[in-house]
CSV table of C-alpha atoms in Angstrom, one decimal:
chain,number,residue,atom,x,y,z
A,1,MET,CA,-18.0,8.7,-17.7
A,2,THR,CA,-16.2,8.2,-20.9
A,3,PRO,CA,-14.3,4.8,-20.8
A,4,GLN,CA,-10.3,5.2,-20.8
A,5,ILE,CA,-9.0,4.3,-24.3
A,6,GLN,CA,-6.2,2.0,-23.6
A,7,PRO,CA,-3.0,3.0,-25.7
A,8,VAL,CA,-2.1,0.5,-28.7
A,9,ARG,CA,1.5,-0.7,-29.2
A,10,LYS,CA,2.9,0.8,-32.4
A,11,GLN,CA,4.0,-2.9,-33.6
A,12,GLU,CA,0.2,-3.8,-33.2
A,13,LEU,CA,-0.8,-0.8,-35.1
A,14,VAL,CA,1.6,-1.6,-38.0
A,15,ARG,CA,0.3,-5.4,-38.0
A,16,ARG,CA,-3.3,-4.1,-38.1
A,17,GLU,CA,-2.5,-2.1,-41.2
A,18,CYS,CA,-0.6,-4.9,-42.9
A,19,GLU,CA,-3.8,-7.0,-42.5
A,20,ARG,CA,-6.1,-4.5,-43.7
A,21,TRP,CA,-4.2,-4.1,-47.0
A,22,SER,CA,-3.9,-8.0,-47.3
A,23,THR,CA,-7.7,-8.0,-47.3
A,24,GLU,CA,-7.5,-5.7,-50.1
A,25,GLY,CA,-5.6,-7.8,-52.5
A,26,VAL,CA,-2.0,-6.1,-51.5
A,27,THR,CA,0.9,-8.5,-51.2
A,28,ILE,CA,2.3,-7.6,-48.0
A,29,THR,CA,4.1,-8.9,-45.1
A,30,PHE,CA,4.7,-7.9,-41.5
A,31,GLU,CA,8.4,-8.5,-40.5
A,32,ILE,CA,10.6,-7.7,-37.3
A,33,ARG,CA,14.2,-7.8,-37.3
A,34,ASP,CA,16.0,-9.2,-34.2
A,35,ASN,CA,19.0,-6.6,-34.1
A,36,MET,CA,19.5,-2.7,-34.3
A,37,ASN,CA,22.5,-2.9,-36.7
A,38,GLY,CA,22.8,0.4,-38.8
A,39,TYR,CA,19.8,2.1,-36.9
A,40,LYS,CA,17.2,3.2,-39.3
A,41,ALA,CA,19.1,2.7,-42.5
A,42,GLY,CA,19.8,-0.9,-41.3
A,43,ALA,CA,16.2,-1.5,-41.3
A,44,PRO,CA,15.6,-1.4,-45.3
A,45,ARG,CA,19.0,-3.4,-45.5
A,46,GLU,CA,17.8,-5.8,-43.3
A,47,GLY,CA,14.3,-6.0,-45.3
A,48,MET,CA,15.9,-6.2,-48.8
A,49,LYS,CA,17.2,-9.5,-48.0
A,50,HIS,CA,13.8,-10.8,-48.4
A,51,SER,CA,13.3,-12.5,-51.8
A,52,TYR,CA,9.8,-11.0,-52.0
A,53,VAL,CA,11.2,-7.3,-52.4
A,54,LYS,CA,12.1,-7.9,-55.9
A,55,GLN,CA,8.4,-7.5,-56.5
A,56,CYS,CA,8.1,-4.0,-55.1
A,57,ASP,CA,8.2,-0.9,-56.7
A,58,TYR,CA,8.5,1.5,-53.9
A,59,ILE,CA,10.2,1.3,-50.4
A,60,ALA,CA,8.6,3.2,-47.3
A,61,ILE,CA,10.7,4.1,-44.1
A,62,PHE,CA,8.8,5.1,-40.9
A,63,ASP,CA,10.5,5.7,-37.5
A,64,ALA,CA,8.8,3.7,-34.6
A,65,ASP,CA,7.8,7.0,-32.9
A,66,PHE,CA,5.9,8.1,-35.9
A,67,GLN,CA,2.4,7.3,-36.8
A,68,PRO,CA,1.9,7.8,-40.7
A,69,ASP,CA,-1.2,9.3,-42.1
A,70,PRO,CA,-3.6,6.3,-43.3
A,71,ASP,CA,-3.7,7.8,-46.6
A,72,PHE,CA,-0.1,8.6,-47.1
A,73,LEU,CA,0.4,5.9,-49.8
A,74,HIS,CA,-2.8,6.6,-51.6
A,75,ARG,CA,-1.6,10.1,-51.8
A,76,THR,CA,1.7,10.2,-52.5
A,77,VAL,CA,2.1,6.8,-54.9
A,78,PRO,CA,-0.1,8.6,-57.7
A,79,PHE,CA,2.1,11.4,-57.8
A,80,LEU,CA,5.5,9.3,-58.0
A,81,ILE,CA,3.8,7.3,-61.0
A,82,TYR,CA,2.7,10.2,-63.1
A,83,ASN,CA,5.4,12.6,-62.2
A,84,PRO,CA,8.1,12.6,-65.2
A,85,LYS,CA,11.0,12.7,-62.7
A,86,ARG,CA,12.1,10.6,-59.4
A,87,ALA,CA,11.0,12.3,-56.5
A,88,LEU,CA,11.1,12.2,-52.9
A,89,VAL,CA,7.6,13.1,-50.9
A,90,GLN,CA,7.3,14.3,-47.5
A,91,GLY,CA,4.5,15.1,-45.0
A,92,ARG,CA,4.0,17.5,-42.1
A,93,TRP,CA,4.8,16.5,-38.6
A,94,GLU,CA,2.2,16.8,-35.9
A,95,PHE,CA,2.9,16.4,-32.3
A,96,VAL,CA,0.8,14.4,-29.7
A,97,ASN,CA,2.4,15.6,-26.6
A,98,GLY,CA,3.0,19.4,-27.6
A,99,ASP,CA,1.2,20.4,-24.4
A,100,GLN,CA,3.3,18.0,-22.0
A,101,CYS,CA,5.7,20.7,-20.6
A,102,MET,CA,6.9,24.1,-21.3
A,103,MET,CA,9.8,22.5,-23.1
A,104,THR,CA,7.8,20.6,-25.7
A,105,ARG,CA,5.8,23.7,-26.2
A,106,LEU,CA,9.0,25.7,-27.3
A,107,GLN,CA,9.9,22.8,-29.5
A,108,GLU,CA,6.4,22.7,-31.1
A,109,MET,CA,7.1,26.3,-31.8
A,110,SER,CA,10.4,25.9,-33.5
A,111,LEU,CA,9.4,22.9,-35.8
A,112,SER,CA,5.9,24.5,-36.6
A,113,TYR,CA,7.5,27.5,-38.4
A,114,HIS,CA,10.3,24.8,-39.9
A,115,PHE,CA,7.2,22.9,-41.6
A,116,THR,CA,4.9,25.9,-42.3
A,117,VAL,CA,7.7,28.3,-43.8
A,118,GLU,CA,11.1,26.8,-44.1
A,119,GLN,CA,9.8,23.2,-45.9
A,120,GLN,CA,7.0,24.7,-47.6
A,121,VAL,CA,9.3,27.7,-49.4
A,122,GLY,CA,12.1,25.2,-50.2
A,123,SER,CA,9.8,22.9,-51.9
A,124,SER,CA,7.8,25.3,-53.8
A,125,THR,CA,10.6,27.3,-55.1
A,126,PHE,CA,13.6,25.3,-55.7
A,127,ALA,CA,12.4,21.7,-55.1
A,128,PHE,CA,15.0,21.2,-52.3
A,129,PHE,CA,14.5,21.4,-48.5
A,130,GLY,CA,16.1,19.7,-45.3
A,131,PHE,CA,14.5,16.2,-46.1
A,132,ASN,CA,13.3,14.7,-42.8
A,133,GLY,CA,13.8,10.9,-43.4
A,134,ILE,CA,11.0,9.9,-40.7
A,135,VAL,CA,8.0,11.4,-43.0
A,136,ASN,CA,8.7,10.3,-46.5
A,137,LEU,CA,8.6,7.6,-49.1
A,138,THR,CA,12.3,7.0,-50.2
A,139,THR,CA,15.0,4.5,-50.4
A,140,VAL,CA,17.4,5.6,-47.5
A,141,GLU,CA,17.1,8.3,-44.8
A,142,ASP,CA,17.2,12.1,-43.8
A,143,MET,CA,19.3,15.0,-45.1
A,144,ASP,CA,21.9,13.1,-46.9
A,145,ILE,CA,19.4,11.7,-49.3
A,146,ALA,CA,17.9,15.0,-50.1
A,147,VAL,CA,21.3,16.2,-51.4
A,148,ARG,CA,22.1,13.0,-53.0
A,149,ALA,CA,18.9,12.6,-54.6
A,150,THR,CA,19.1,16.4,-55.9
A,151,LEU,CA,22.3,15.8,-57.4
A,152,ARG,CA,20.8,12.8,-59.6
A,153,GLY,CA,18.1,15.1,-60.8
A,154,TRP,CA,15.3,14.0,-58.1
A,155,LYS,CA,12.5,16.3,-57.1
A,156,LEU,CA,11.6,17.1,-53.5
A,157,LEU,CA,7.9,17.5,-52.7
A,158,TYR,CA,6.7,18.8,-49.3
A,159,ILE,CA,2.9,18.3,-48.9
A,160,ASP,CA,1.8,20.3,-45.7
A,161,ASP,CA,-1.5,18.8,-45.3
A,162,LEU,CA,-0.3,15.4,-45.3
A,163,LYS,CA,-0.1,14.9,-41.4
A,164,VAL,CA,1.9,12.5,-39.4
A,165,LYS,CA,1.8,12.0,-35.8
A,166,SER,CA,5.1,12.2,-33.9
A,167,GLU,CA,6.4,12.8,-30.5
A,168,LEU,CA,8.6,15.1,-28.9
A,169,PRO,CA,11.6,14.4,-26.4
A,170,CYS,CA,10.2,15.4,-23.1
A,171,SER,CA,13.6,15.0,-21.5
A,172,PHE,CA,16.2,17.5,-21.4
A,173,ASN,CA,19.0,15.0,-21.9
A,174,ALA,CA,17.1,13.4,-24.9
A,175,LEU,CA,16.6,16.9,-26.5
A,176,ARG,CA,20.2,17.8,-26.0
A,177,SER,CA,21.3,14.4,-27.8
A,178,GLN,CA,18.6,15.3,-30.6
A,179,GLN,CA,20.0,18.9,-31.1
A,180,HIS,CA,23.6,17.7,-31.0
A,181,ARG,CA,22.9,15.4,-33.9
A,182,TRP,CA,20.4,18.0,-35.8
A,183,THR,CA,23.3,20.5,-35.9
A,184,CYS,CA,26.5,18.4,-36.1
A,185,CYS,CA,25.3,16.0,-39.1
A,186,PRO,CA,24.1,19.0,-41.5
A,187,ALA,CA,27.4,20.5,-40.9
A,188,ASN,CA,29.3,17.5,-41.7
A,189,LEU,CA,27.3,16.8,-44.6
A,190,PHE,CA,28.1,20.4,-45.8
A,191,ARG,CA,31.6,19.7,-45.4
A,192,LYS,CA,31.4,16.4,-47.4
A,193,MET,CA,28.8,17.4,-50.1
A,194,ALA,CA,29.8,20.9,-51.1
A,195,GLY,CA,32.6,19.9,-53.6
A,196,PRO,CA,29.9,17.4,-55.5
A,197,THR,CA,27.0,20.0,-55.4
A,198,ILE,CA,29.4,22.5,-57.2
A,199,LYS,CA,30.5,19.8,-59.6
A,200,SER,CA,27.1,18.3,-60.3
A,201,GLU,CA,25.8,18.7,-63.9
A,202,ASN,CA,22.1,17.9,-62.7
A,203,VAL,CA,21.7,21.1,-60.7
A,204,SER,CA,21.3,24.4,-61.9
A,205,LEU,CA,23.4,27.6,-61.0
A,206,TRP,CA,20.5,29.3,-58.6
A,207,LYS,CA,19.6,25.9,-57.0
A,208,LYS,CA,23.3,25.4,-56.3
A,209,LEU,CA,23.6,28.9,-54.9
A,210,TYR,CA,20.4,28.1,-52.8
A,211,MET,CA,21.8,24.8,-51.3
A,212,LEU,CA,25.2,25.9,-50.6
A,213,TYR,CA,24.6,29.5,-49.4
A,214,SER,CA,21.1,29.9,-48.2
A,215,PHE,CA,20.5,26.4,-46.8
A,216,PHE,CA,23.7,25.1,-45.5
A,217,PHE,CA,25.9,28.1,-45.1
A,218,MET,CA,23.5,30.5,-43.6
A,219,ARG,CA,20.9,28.3,-41.8
A,220,LYS,CA,23.1,25.4,-40.7
A,221,VAL,CA,26.4,27.4,-39.9
A,222,VAL,CA,26.2,31.1,-39.6
A,223,ALA,CA,22.7,31.2,-37.6
A,224,HIS,CA,24.1,29.0,-34.9
A,225,ILE,CA,27.3,30.9,-34.6
A,226,LEU,CA,25.5,34.4,-34.8
A,227,THR,CA,23.1,33.2,-32.0
A,228,PHE,CA,25.8,32.2,-29.9
A,229,CYS,CA,28.6,34.6,-30.5
A,230,PHE,CA,26.5,37.8,-30.7
A,231,TYR,CA,23.5,37.3,-28.1
A,232,CYS,CA,25.6,35.3,-25.6
A,233,VAL,CA,29.2,36.9,-25.9
A,234,ILE,CA,29.5,40.0,-27.7
A,235,LEU,CA,26.4,41.8,-26.9
A,236,PRO,CA,26.7,41.3,-23.1
A,237,ALA,CA,30.5,42.3,-23.5
A,238,ILE,CA,29.8,45.8,-24.5
A,239,VAL,CA,28.4,46.7,-20.8
A,240,LEU,CA,32.2,46.3,-20.0
A,241,PHE,CA,33.4,48.6,-22.9
A,242,PRO,CA,31.3,51.3,-23.4
A,243,GLU,CA,33.3,52.6,-26.4
A,244,ILE,CA,31.7,49.8,-28.4
A,245,THR,CA,28.3,50.5,-29.8
A,246,VAL,CA,25.8,48.3,-31.1
A,247,PRO,CA,22.9,49.9,-33.3
A,248,LYS,CA,19.6,49.2,-31.7
A,249,TRP,CA,18.1,47.9,-35.1
A,250,ALA,CA,20.5,44.9,-34.9
A,251,ALA,CA,20.5,44.5,-31.1
A,252,PHE,CA,16.7,44.5,-30.9
A,253,TYR,CA,14.6,45.5,-33.9
A,254,LEU,CA,15.6,42.7,-36.5
A,255,PRO,CA,15.7,39.7,-33.9
A,256,ALA,CA,12.1,41.0,-32.7
A,257,LEU,CA,11.0,41.2,-36.2
A,258,ILE,CA,12.3,37.5,-37.0
A,259,THR,CA,10.9,36.2,-33.7
A,260,LEU,CA,7.5,37.5,-34.7
A,261,PHE,CA,7.6,35.5,-37.7
A,262,ILE,CA,8.4,32.2,-35.7
A,263,ALA,CA,4.8,32.6,-34.3
A,264,ILE,CA,3.5,32.3,-37.9
A,265,GLY,CA,4.0,28.3,-37.4
A,266,LYS,CA,2.3,28.3,-34.1
A,267,PRO,CA,0.1,31.5,-33.1
A,268,ARG,CA,-1.7,30.0,-30.1
A,269,SER,CA,1.9,29.8,-28.5
A,270,VAL,CA,2.7,33.6,-29.3
A,271,TYR,CA,2.8,34.6,-25.4
A,272,LEU,CA,5.6,32.3,-25.0
A,273,LEU,CA,8.0,34.2,-27.4
A,274,VAL,CA,10.0,35.8,-24.9
A,275,PHE,CA,10.7,32.2,-23.1
A,276,TRP,CA,11.3,30.7,-26.5
A,277,VAL,CA,14.1,33.3,-27.2
A,278,LEU,CA,15.7,32.7,-24.2
A,279,PHE,CA,15.6,28.9,-24.5
A,280,GLU,CA,17.1,28.9,-28.0
A,281,ASN,CA,19.8,31.1,-26.8
A,282,ALA,CA,20.6,28.8,-24.1
A,283,MET,CA,20.9,25.9,-26.4
A,284,SER,CA,23.1,28.1,-28.9
A,285,MET,CA,26.1,26.9,-27.1
A,286,LEU,CA,25.4,23.2,-27.2
A,287,ARG,CA,24.6,23.7,-31.2
A,288,THR,CA,27.7,25.6,-31.6
A,289,LYS,CA,29.9,23.2,-30.2
A,290,ALA,CA,28.0,20.2,-32.3
A,291,LEU,CA,28.5,22.5,-35.2
A,292,VAL,CA,32.5,22.9,-34.9
A,293,MET,CA,32.6,19.0,-34.6
A,294,GLY,CA,30.6,18.7,-37.8
A,295,LEU,CA,32.7,20.9,-39.9
A,296,PHE,CA,36.2,19.9,-38.4
A,297,GLU,CA,35.0,16.2,-37.8
A,298,THR,CA,36.3,16.3,-34.1
A,299,GLY,CA,34.9,14.9,-31.0
A,300,ARG,CA,31.6,13.1,-31.4
A,301,VAL,CA,31.0,13.9,-35.0
A,302,GLN,CA,30.6,9.9,-35.8
A,303,GLU,CA,28.4,9.3,-32.6
A,304,TRP,CA,25.0,8.5,-33.0
A,305,VAL,CA,22.9,8.8,-30.1
A,306,MET,CA,19.3,7.9,-30.5
A,307,THR,CA,16.7,10.1,-29.1
A,308,GLU,CA,14.8,8.8,-26.3
A,309,LYS,CA,11.0,8.9,-26.1
A,310,LEU,CA,8.2,7.4,-23.7
A,311,GLY,CA,6.1,6.3,-26.4
A,312,ASP,CA,2.2,6.3,-26.5
A,313,ALA,CA,2.0,2.7,-24.9
A,314,LEU,CA,4.0,3.9,-21.7
A,315,LYS,CA,2.9,7.6,-21.8
A,316,THR,CA,-0.3,7.3,-20.0
A,317,LYS,CA,1.1,5.5,-17.1
A,318,LEU,CA,4.4,7.3,-16.7
A,319,ILE,CA,3.8,10.8,-17.1
A,320,GLY,CA,2.0,11.0,-14.0
A,321,GLN,CA,4.8,9.5,-12.3
A,322,VAL,CA,7.6,11.5,-13.8
A,323,ALA,CA,6.9,14.6,-11.5
A,324,ASN,CA,7.5,12.3,-8.6
A,325,GLU,CA,11.1,11.2,-9.4
A,326,HIS,CA,13.5,12.6,-7.0
A,327,HIS,CA,16.1,10.0,-7.4
A,328,VAL,CA,17.8,11.8,-10.7
A,329,ARG,CA,21.4,11.9,-10.1
A,330,PHE,CA,22.4,15.4,-9.8
A,331,ARG,CA,25.6,15.2,-12.0
A,332,ASP,CA,23.4,13.7,-14.6
A,333,ARG,CA,21.5,16.9,-14.6
A,334,VAL,CA,24.3,19.5,-14.5
A,335,HIS,CA,25.9,21.2,-17.6
A,336,LEU,CA,28.8,23.1,-16.7
A,337,LEU,CA,29.4,25.3,-19.7
A,338,GLU,CA,25.8,26.6,-19.3
A,339,LEU,CA,26.2,27.4,-15.9
A,340,LEU,CA,29.5,29.2,-16.5
A,341,LEU,CA,28.2,31.2,-19.1
A,342,GLY,CA,25.2,31.9,-16.9
A,343,VAL,CA,27.7,33.5,-14.7
A,344,TYR,CA,29.2,35.5,-17.2
A,345,LEU,CA,25.8,37.0,-18.2
A,346,LEU,CA,25.0,37.6,-14.6
A,347,PHE,CA,28.3,39.4,-13.9
A,348,CYS,CA,27.4,41.6,-16.9
A,349,GLY,CA,24.1,42.4,-15.9
A,350,CYS,CA,25.1,43.3,-12.4
A,351,TYR,CA,28.0,45.7,-13.9
A,352,ASP,CA,25.6,47.3,-16.3
A,353,ILE,CA,23.2,48.1,-13.2
A,354,ILE,CA,26.0,49.5,-11.3
A,355,TYR,CA,28.3,51.3,-14.0
A,356,GLY,CA,26.4,51.0,-17.1
A,357,LYS,CA,26.1,54.3,-19.1
A,358,ASN,CA,24.4,52.9,-22.3
A,359,THR,CA,20.5,53.5,-23.0
A,360,LEU,CA,19.8,50.0,-24.3
A,361,TYR,CA,18.7,48.8,-20.7
A,362,LEU,CA,20.7,45.5,-21.4
A,363,TYR,CA,20.7,44.6,-17.8
A,364,VAL,CA,17.2,43.3,-18.4
A,365,TYR,CA,18.1,40.9,-20.9
A,366,LEU,CA,21.1,39.9,-19.4
A,367,LEU,CA,19.6,38.9,-16.3
A,368,LEU,CA,16.9,36.9,-17.9
A,369,GLN,CA,19.2,35.4,-20.2
A,370,SER,CA,21.5,34.6,-17.3
A,371,THR,CA,18.5,32.8,-15.4
A,372,ALA,CA,17.7,30.8,-18.7
A,373,PHE,CA,21.3,29.6,-18.8
A,374,PHE,CA,20.9,28.5,-14.8
A,375,VAL,CA,17.7,26.6,-15.7
A,376,VAL,CA,19.5,24.6,-18.4
A,377,GLY,CA,22.6,24.4,-16.4
A,378,PHE,CA,21.1,22.8,-13.6
A,379,GLY,CA,18.7,20.8,-15.8
A,380,PHE,CA,15.3,22.0,-14.6
A,381,VAL,CA,13.9,21.6,-18.0
A,382,GLY,CA,11.5,19.2,-19.2
A,383,LYS,CA,10.8,16.0,-17.3
A,384,PHE,CA,12.8,14.0,-15.2
A,385,VAL,CA,12.1,10.4,-16.5
A,386,PRO,CA,13.9,7.2,-15.7
A,387,ALA,CA,16.2,5.7,-18.2
A,388,SER,CA,14.2,2.5,-18.0
A,389,CYS,CA,11.0,4.1,-19.3
A,390,PHE,CA,12.3,5.3,-22.6
A,391,LEU,CA,11.8,3.8,-26.2
A,392,LEU,CA,14.4,4.5,-28.8
A,393,SER,CA,13.1,6.7,-31.6
A,394,HIS,CA,14.9,4.6,-34.5
A,395,ARG,CA,14.2,1.0,-35.3
């Protein structure tokens, strides 16, 4: 039998890596801060207080739930040295727990497409993309730095074959918190940075058009509103108003084509496309709420909830226990708005079966989608993990 490999804590991995670089003659120090002030941005701020920082040319930031490629610095620093412009360099996420449950498989599909297509296209055409501050060599963090650096004439480079191991949230509440942040923050950034982007003299007209219209307005605003309003509200309502017609190309053919493109990122999961569509629609209500908060700066717009992760050190021991957890409080799992929308879709589906006169057979979609909303609404998604088992993703 192959001996079981005990997981190693991330701090220990970092310490060992520092020792390895030190033996090669590199001046490197392993430090741990004693507070969480400022979250991820607070880490470099705390580190910059040390006197030896004045000798450094570059600053690298990595989250605690990511394991960088050992060749990360070897491959990125030469580019930064020989490139005539300042640049932000990013690698590709790989997921160590993609097969953990259905929810992680569906997340893996979306994110694989995001890196395979969206990040690569943005980098190669306009040298701009939705910078993920977790896998980069930079000075601050995430999408905000992508916009601000671009306005100062910096170049963004995405390296697809530079792999970085990461962990997907396996708890549904953790995923909801993450998706709220990933939707609310870009919308709020769009609100704050649209004016400076238009006024910038360091960005070409075509690049401004790409950033404001294609990247922010269409992908970060319109896409969420369209998914929720059309597929979860308007399309179901046409069974109640038969005088309203929707072309088949808009209701089925075009969405089916877009969905097939999603499979490019992870071909092995193509058989899960139907589940992916239902799950993405079920998450659209949460994203639309977050979008409104970000655009109009209301509600939880300033809230920063860190994504809960199990972590490698706990995963082997706890994943086997997760399925046996039965004491999760019911009220902590229930999401009322999703349940109400599920009732609405179920009503429309039943109405279409009894009184429907259209030829689209919408009741099939409506019944499946209502089931997805009920599953999400009652929290029967992902793993049920005690709060004490989680690690926080930002250090």
